[in-house]
Amino acid sequence: MAEAGESSGRVYKHAGDQRWEGLARQEYKSPAHHWQGVSRTEIVAENPRPTLPFHVRYFEIEPGGFSSRERHDHEHVVMIVRGQGTVWLGSASKDICEGDVVHVGPGETHQFLADRGDRLGFYCIVPAERDRPVVEGGGASACEIPPTRAKSP
Amino acid sequence: MAEAGESSGRVYKHAGDQRWEGLARQEYKSPAHHWQGVSRTEIVAENPRPTLPFHVRYFEIEPGGFSSRERHDHEHVVMIVRGQGTVWLGSASKDICEGDVVHVGPGETHQFLADRGDRLGFYCIVPAERDRPVVEGGGASACEIPPTRAKSP
């Protein structure tokens, strides 16, 4: 017997190809000077859960694409689940591939690149309350561009 | 040129088989009345990062194993990355498999089971500050058993 409040959680079913039932994937196909070929899916975020202290998003970078080189005070953690590429943490770069977990420290300049002939897909966990990224060279972060600018697949 | 504080983050390299370089996997092989066949790897947790607002752990449940049936006020999110099984959320059960994402709501009784002839591996994200789980029928949660009780693989 179901009790009130028992079904507050939810299973977000994977629909294949790193897409989830009922969730929009925001594609940013147009090249920009500071990021390129990035898509974003907000899986567990503010809506409908304002009480959650962290948000879970999935990003995928096309082969040859890259995220903005940026920094922010909030820490985040990224779990690579598809493909391979490179991450810059401060002044050091590392190869990354499926299974690797990346912790970006507070204020640390970072960038993810799908620069190894493959796409790079990862879950990205951020605090619900967070400061805006500062992009090196200026401009908007692919993490922060509002969904209204997204093109549907 | 490296600047002070630039290398606060870290890449946790995957060493294959859902193990990570330099990280201990805590195995709980012994059956208990409320959980069975669960292993835990703390990937990004308190040490060395007391400032992180959430923790990232990897759990794997052997075929036939299961986590405690428990509840707690804090919400958590689980990303299935290996195998398949079943999750109970309140009074409803759902099949889960690789790629699915599970959000456990506040106070929601939940349990993960590797009951479909396969192991079930998942990242589990929890707030750094969290209440202790209450296990249905009493006992300790596999999420909370201290590492000193762990057997090394």
Coordinates of N, CA, C and O in Angstrom, one line a residue, chain A residues 1-2 6-14 20 43-44 49 51-54 56 75-77 79 81 87 89-91 94-106 108 123 125-127, chain B residues 1-2 6-14 20 43-44 49 51-54 56 75-77 79 81 87 89-91 94-106 108 123 125-127:
Chain A
M1 N 0.9 -1.2 0.0 CA 0.0 0.0 0.0 C 0.9 1.2 0.0 O 1.8 1.4 0.8
A2 N 0.6 2.1 -0.9 CA 1.4 3.4 -1.0 C 1.0 4.3 0.1 O -0.2 4.4 0.4
E6 N 5.5 8.7 -0.3 CA 6.4 7.6 -0.6 C 7.0 7.6 -1.9 O 8.0 7.0 -2.2
S7 N 6.4 8.3 -2.9 CA 6.9 8.3 -4.2 C 7.5 9.6 -4.7 O 7.4 10.1 -5.8
S8 N 8.3 10.2 -3.7 CA 8.9 11.5 -4.1 C 10.1 11.3 -5.0 O 10.5 12.3 -5.7
G9 N 10.7 10.2 -5.0 CA 11.8 9.9 -5.9 C 11.3 9.5 -7.3 O 10.2 9.5 -7.6
R10 N 12.3 9.2 -8.1 CA 12.0 8.9 -9.5 C 13.1 8.2 -10.2 O 14.3 8.4 -9.8
V11 N 12.8 7.3 -11.1 CA 13.8 6.6 -11.9 C 13.8 7.3 -13.2 O 12.7 7.4 -13.9
Y12 N 14.9 7.9 -13.7 CA 15.0 8.5 -15.0 C 15.6 7.4 -15.9 O 16.7 7.0 -15.8
K13 N 14.7 6.8 -16.7 CA 15.0 5.7 -17.5 C 15.9 6.1 -18.7 O 15.6 7.0 -19.5
H14 N 17.0 5.3 -18.9 CA 17.9 5.6 -20.0 C 17.2 5.0 -21.3 O 16.6 3.9 -21.3
W20 N 17.6 10.2 -22.0 CA 16.7 9.8 -21.0 C 15.3 10.1 -21.3 O 15.0 11.2 -21.8
I43 N 19.4 16.2 -15.6 CA 18.7 15.0 -15.2 C 18.0 15.3 -13.9 O 16.8 15.2 -13.8
V44 N 18.7 15.6 -12.9 CA 18.1 15.9 -11.6 C 18.6 17.3 -11.2 O 19.7 17.5 -10.9
R49 N 12.7 19.6 -8.0 CA 13.3 19.3 -6.7 C 14.1 20.5 -6.1 O 15.3 20.5 -6.1
T51 N 14.7 21.2 -3.2 CA 15.4 20.9 -1.9 C 16.7 20.1 -2.1 O 17.5 20.0 -1.2
L52 N 16.9 19.7 -3.3 CA 18.2 18.9 -3.6 C 19.4 19.8 -3.4 O 19.4 20.9 -4.1
P53 N 20.4 19.4 -2.7 CA 21.6 20.3 -2.5 C 22.6 20.2 -3.6 O 23.5 20.9 -3.6
F54 N 22.4 19.3 -4.6 CA 23.3 19.2 -5.7 C 22.5 18.9 -7.0 O 21.4 18.4 -6.9
V56 N 22.5 17.1 -11.0 CA 23.2 16.1 -11.8 C 22.8 16.4 -13.2 O 21.7 16.4 -13.6
E75 N 33.1 23.7 -6.2 CA 33.8 22.5 -6.6 C 32.8 21.7 -7.4 O 31.6 21.7 -7.2
H76 N 33.3 20.9 -8.3 CA 32.4 19.9 -9.0 C 33.1 18.6 -9.2 O 34.4 18.6 -9.2
V77 N 32.3 17.6 -9.5 CA 32.9 16.3 -9.8 C 32.3 15.8 -11.1 O 31.1 15.9 -11.3
M79 N 32.1 12.4 -13.7 CA 32.4 11.0 -14.0 C 32.3 10.7 -15.5 O 31.2 10.8 -16.1
V81 N 31.7 8.6 -18.6 CA 31.0 7.4 -18.8 C 31.0 7.0 -20.3 O 30.4 6.0 -20.7
V87 N 41.4 16.5 -20.0 CA 41.0 17.6 -19.0 C 42.2 18.5 -18.7 O 43.3 17.9 -18.5
L89 N 43.4 20.9 -15.7 CA 43.1 21.3 -14.3 C 44.3 22.3 -14.0 O 45.4 21.9 -13.9
G90 N 43.9 23.6 -13.9 CA 45.0 24.5 -13.8 C 45.9 24.5 -14.9 O 45.5 24.5 -16.1
S91 N 47.2 24.3 -14.7 CA 48.2 24.3 -15.8 C 48.6 22.9 -16.2 O 49.5 22.7 -17.0
K94 N 45.5 16.1 -18.4 CA 45.5 14.6 -18.3 C 44.6 14.0 -19.3 O 43.5 14.5 -19.6
D95 N 45.0 12.9 -19.8 CA 44.1 12.1 -20.6 C 43.0 11.5 -19.7 O 43.3 11.1 -18.5
I96 N 41.8 11.5 -20.2 CA 40.7 10.9 -19.4 C 39.9 10.0 -20.3 O 39.8 10.2 -21.5
C97 N 39.3 9.0 -19.7 CA 38.5 8.0 -20.5 C 37.4 7.4 -19.6 O 37.4 7.7 -18.4
E98 N 36.6 6.7 -20.2 CA 35.4 6.1 -19.4 C 35.9 5.4 -18.1 O 36.9 4.7 -18.1
G99 N 35.2 5.8 -17.1 CA 35.6 5.2 -15.7 C 36.3 6.2 -14.9 O 36.3 6.1 -13.7
D100 N 37.0 7.2 -15.5 CA 37.7 8.2 -14.7 C 36.8 9.1 -14.0 O 35.7 9.4 -14.5
V101 N 37.2 9.6 -12.9 CA 36.4 10.6 -12.1 C 37.3 11.8 -11.9 O 38.5 11.7 -11.5
V102 N 36.8 13.0 -12.2 CA 37.6 14.2 -12.1 C 36.9 15.1 -11.0 O 35.7 15.4 -11.0
H103 N 37.8 15.5 -10.1 CA 37.4 16.5 -9.1 C 38.0 17.8 -9.4 O 39.2 17.9 -9.5
V104 N 37.2 18.8 -9.7 CA 37.7 20.2 -10.0 C 37.6 21.0 -8.7 O 36.6 21.1 -8.1
G105 N 38.8 21.4 -8.2 CA 38.9 22.1 -6.9 C 38.3 23.5 -7.0 O 38.0 24.0 -8.1
P106 N 38.1 24.2 -5.9 CA 37.6 25.5 -5.9 C 38.5 26.5 -6.6 O 39.7 26.5 -6.3
E108 N 39.6 26.5 -9.5 CA 40.6 25.9 -10.4 C 40.1 26.1 -11.9 O 39.0 25.6 -12.2
Y123 N 28.8 12.6 -16.6 CA 28.0 13.2 -15.6 C 28.7 14.3 -14.9 O 29.9 14.2 -14.6
I125 N 28.4 16.8 -11.5 CA 27.7 17.1 -10.3 C 28.1 18.5 -9.7 O 29.3 18.7 -9.6
V126 N 27.2 19.3 -9.5 CA 27.5 20.7 -9.0 C 26.6 21.0 -7.8 O 25.5 20.5 -7.7
P127 N 27.1 21.8 -6.9 CA 26.2 22.3 -5.8 C 25.0 23.0 -6.4 O 25.1 23.7 -7.4
Chain B
M1 N 52.9 27.9 -16.7 CA 53.5 28.0 -15.3 C 52.4 27.7 -14.3 O 51.3 28.3 -14.3
A2 N 52.7 26.8 -13.4 CA 51.7 26.5 -12.3 C 51.7 27.7 -11.3 O 52.7 28.3 -11.0
E6 N 46.5 26.0 -8.0 CA 46.0 25.6 -9.3 C 45.7 24.1 -9.4 O 44.9 23.7 -10.2
S7 N 46.4 23.3 -8.5 CA 46.2 21.9 -8.7 C 45.4 21.3 -7.5 O 45.7 20.2 -7.0
S8 N 44.4 22.0 -7.1 CA 43.6 21.5 -6.0 C 42.7 20.3 -6.4 O 42.3 19.5 -5.6
G9 N 42.4 20.2 -7.7 CA 41.6 19.1 -8.2 C 42.4 17.8 -8.4 O 43.6 17.8 -8.2
R10 N 41.8 16.8 -8.9 CA 42.5 15.6 -9.1 C 41.7 14.7 -10.1 O 40.5 14.7 -10.1
V11 N 42.4 13.9 -10.9 CA 41.8 12.9 -11.7 C 42.0 11.6 -11.0 O 43.1 11.2 -10.7
Y12 N 40.9 10.9 -10.7 CA 40.9 9.5 -10.2 C 40.9 8.6 -11.3 O 39.8 8.4 -12.0
K13 N 42.0 8.0 -11.7 CA 42.1 7.1 -12.9 C 41.4 5.8 -12.6 O 41.7 5.1 -11.6
H14 N 40.6 5.4 -13.6 CA 40.0 4.1 -13.6 C 41.0 3.1 -13.9 O 41.8 3.2 -14.9
W20 N 39.7 2.1 -8.9 CA 40.4 3.3 -9.2 C 41.7 3.3 -8.5 O 41.9 2.8 -7.4
I43 N 35.2 7.7 -3.6 CA 36.0 8.3 -4.6 C 36.3 9.7 -4.2 O 37.5 10.1 -4.1
V44 N 35.3 10.5 -4.1 CA 35.6 11.9 -3.7 C 34.7 12.1 -2.4 O 33.5 12.2 -2.5
R49 N 39.1 16.5 1.1 CA 38.3 17.7 0.7 C 37.1 18.0 1.7 O 36.0 17.7 1.4
T51 N 35.8 20.7 2.1 CA 34.9 21.8 1.6 C 33.9 21.3 0.6 O 33.0 22.1 0.3
L52 N 34.0 20.1 0.1 CA 33.1 19.6 -0.9 C 31.7 19.4 -0.3 O 31.5 18.8 0.7
P53 N 30.6 20.0 -0.9 CA 29.3 19.9 -0.4 C 28.6 18.5 -0.6 O 27.5 18.3 -0.1
F54 N 29.2 17.7 -1.4 CA 28.6 16.4 -1.7 C 29.7 15.3 -1.8 O 30.9 15.7 -2.1
V56 N 31.0 11.5 -3.5 CA 30.8 10.6 -4.6 C 31.4 9.2 -4.2 O 32.6 9.1 -3.9
E75 N 18.4 13.6 0.5 CA 18.1 13.0 -0.8 C 19.4 12.5 -1.4 O 20.5 13.0 -1.1
H76 N 19.3 11.5 -2.3 CA 20.5 11.2 -3.0 C 20.2 10.8 -4.4 O 19.0 10.6 -4.8
V77 N 21.2 10.7 -5.2 CA 21.0 10.4 -6.6 C 22.0 9.3 -7.0 O 23.2 9.3 -6.6
M79 N 23.5 6.8 -10.2 CA 23.7 6.6 -11.6 C 24.1 5.2 -11.8 O 25.3 4.8 -11.5
V81 N 25.8 2.4 -13.7 CA 26.8 2.3 -14.7 C 27.2 0.9 -15.1 O 28.1 0.7 -16.0
V87 N 15.2 -1.4 -8.1 CA 15.1 -0.5 -7.0 C 13.7 -0.4 -6.5 O 12.7 -0.4 -7.2
L89 N 11.4 2.1 -4.4 CA 11.2 3.5 -4.0 C 9.9 3.6 -3.3 O 8.8 3.4 -4.0
G90 N 9.8 3.7 -2.0 CA 8.6 3.6 -1.3 C 8.0 2.2 -1.5 O 8.7 1.2 -1.3
S91 N 6.8 2.2 -2.0 CA 6.1 0.9 -2.2 C 6.1 0.4 -3.6 O 5.4 -0.5 -4.0
K94 N 11.1 -0.8 -9.5 CA 11.3 -0.6 -10.9 C 12.6 -1.4 -11.3 O 13.5 -1.4 -10.5
D95 N 12.5 -1.9 -12.5 CA 13.8 -2.5 -13.1 C 14.7 -1.3 -13.4 O 14.3 -0.3 -13.8
I96 N 16.0 -1.6 -13.1 CA 17.0 -0.6 -13.5 C 18.2 -1.2 -14.2 O 18.5 -2.4 -13.9
C97 N 18.8 -0.5 -15.1 CA 20.0 -1.0 -15.7 C 20.9 0.1 -16.1 O 20.6 1.3 -15.8
E98 N 22.0 -0.2 -16.7 CA 23.1 0.8 -17.0 C 22.5 2.0 -17.7 O 21.7 1.8 -18.7
G99 N 22.8 3.1 -17.3 CA 22.3 4.4 -17.9 C 21.2 5.0 -17.1 O 20.9 6.2 -17.3
D100 N 20.5 4.2 -16.3 CA 19.4 4.8 -15.6 C 19.9 5.6 -14.4 O 21.0 5.4 -13.9
V101 N 19.1 6.7 -14.1 CA 19.5 7.5 -12.9 C 18.3 7.5 -12.0 O 17.1 7.6 -12.4
V102 N 18.6 7.3 -10.7 CA 17.6 7.2 -9.7 C 17.7 8.3 -8.7 O 18.8 8.6 -8.1
H103 N 16.6 9.0 -8.5 CA 16.6 10.1 -7.4 C 15.8 9.5 -6.3 O 14.6 9.2 -6.5
V104 N 16.4 9.5 -5.1 CA 15.7 9.0 -3.9 C 15.3 10.3 -3.2 O 16.1 11.1 -2.8
G105 N 14.0 10.4 -3.0 CA 13.4 11.6 -2.4 C 13.7 11.6 -0.9 O 14.0 10.6 -0.3
P106 N 13.4 12.7 -0.2 CA 13.7 12.9 1.2 C 12.8 11.9 2.0 O 11.5 11.9 1.8
E108 N 12.4 8.8 1.8 CA 11.8 7.7 1.0 C 12.5 6.4 1.3 O 13.7 6.3 1.1
Y123 N 27.2 4.8 -9.2 CA 27.7 5.9 -8.4 C 26.6 6.4 -7.5 O 25.4 6.4 -8.0
I125 N 25.6 9.7 -5.1 CA 25.9 11.0 -4.7 C 25.1 11.4 -3.5 O 23.8 11.3 -3.5
V126 N 25.7 11.8 -2.4 CA 25.0 12.2 -1.2 C 25.5 13.6 -0.7 O 26.7 13.9 -1.0
P127 N 24.7 14.3 0.0 CA 25.2 15.6 0.6 C 26.3 15.2 1.6 O 26.2 14.2 2.3

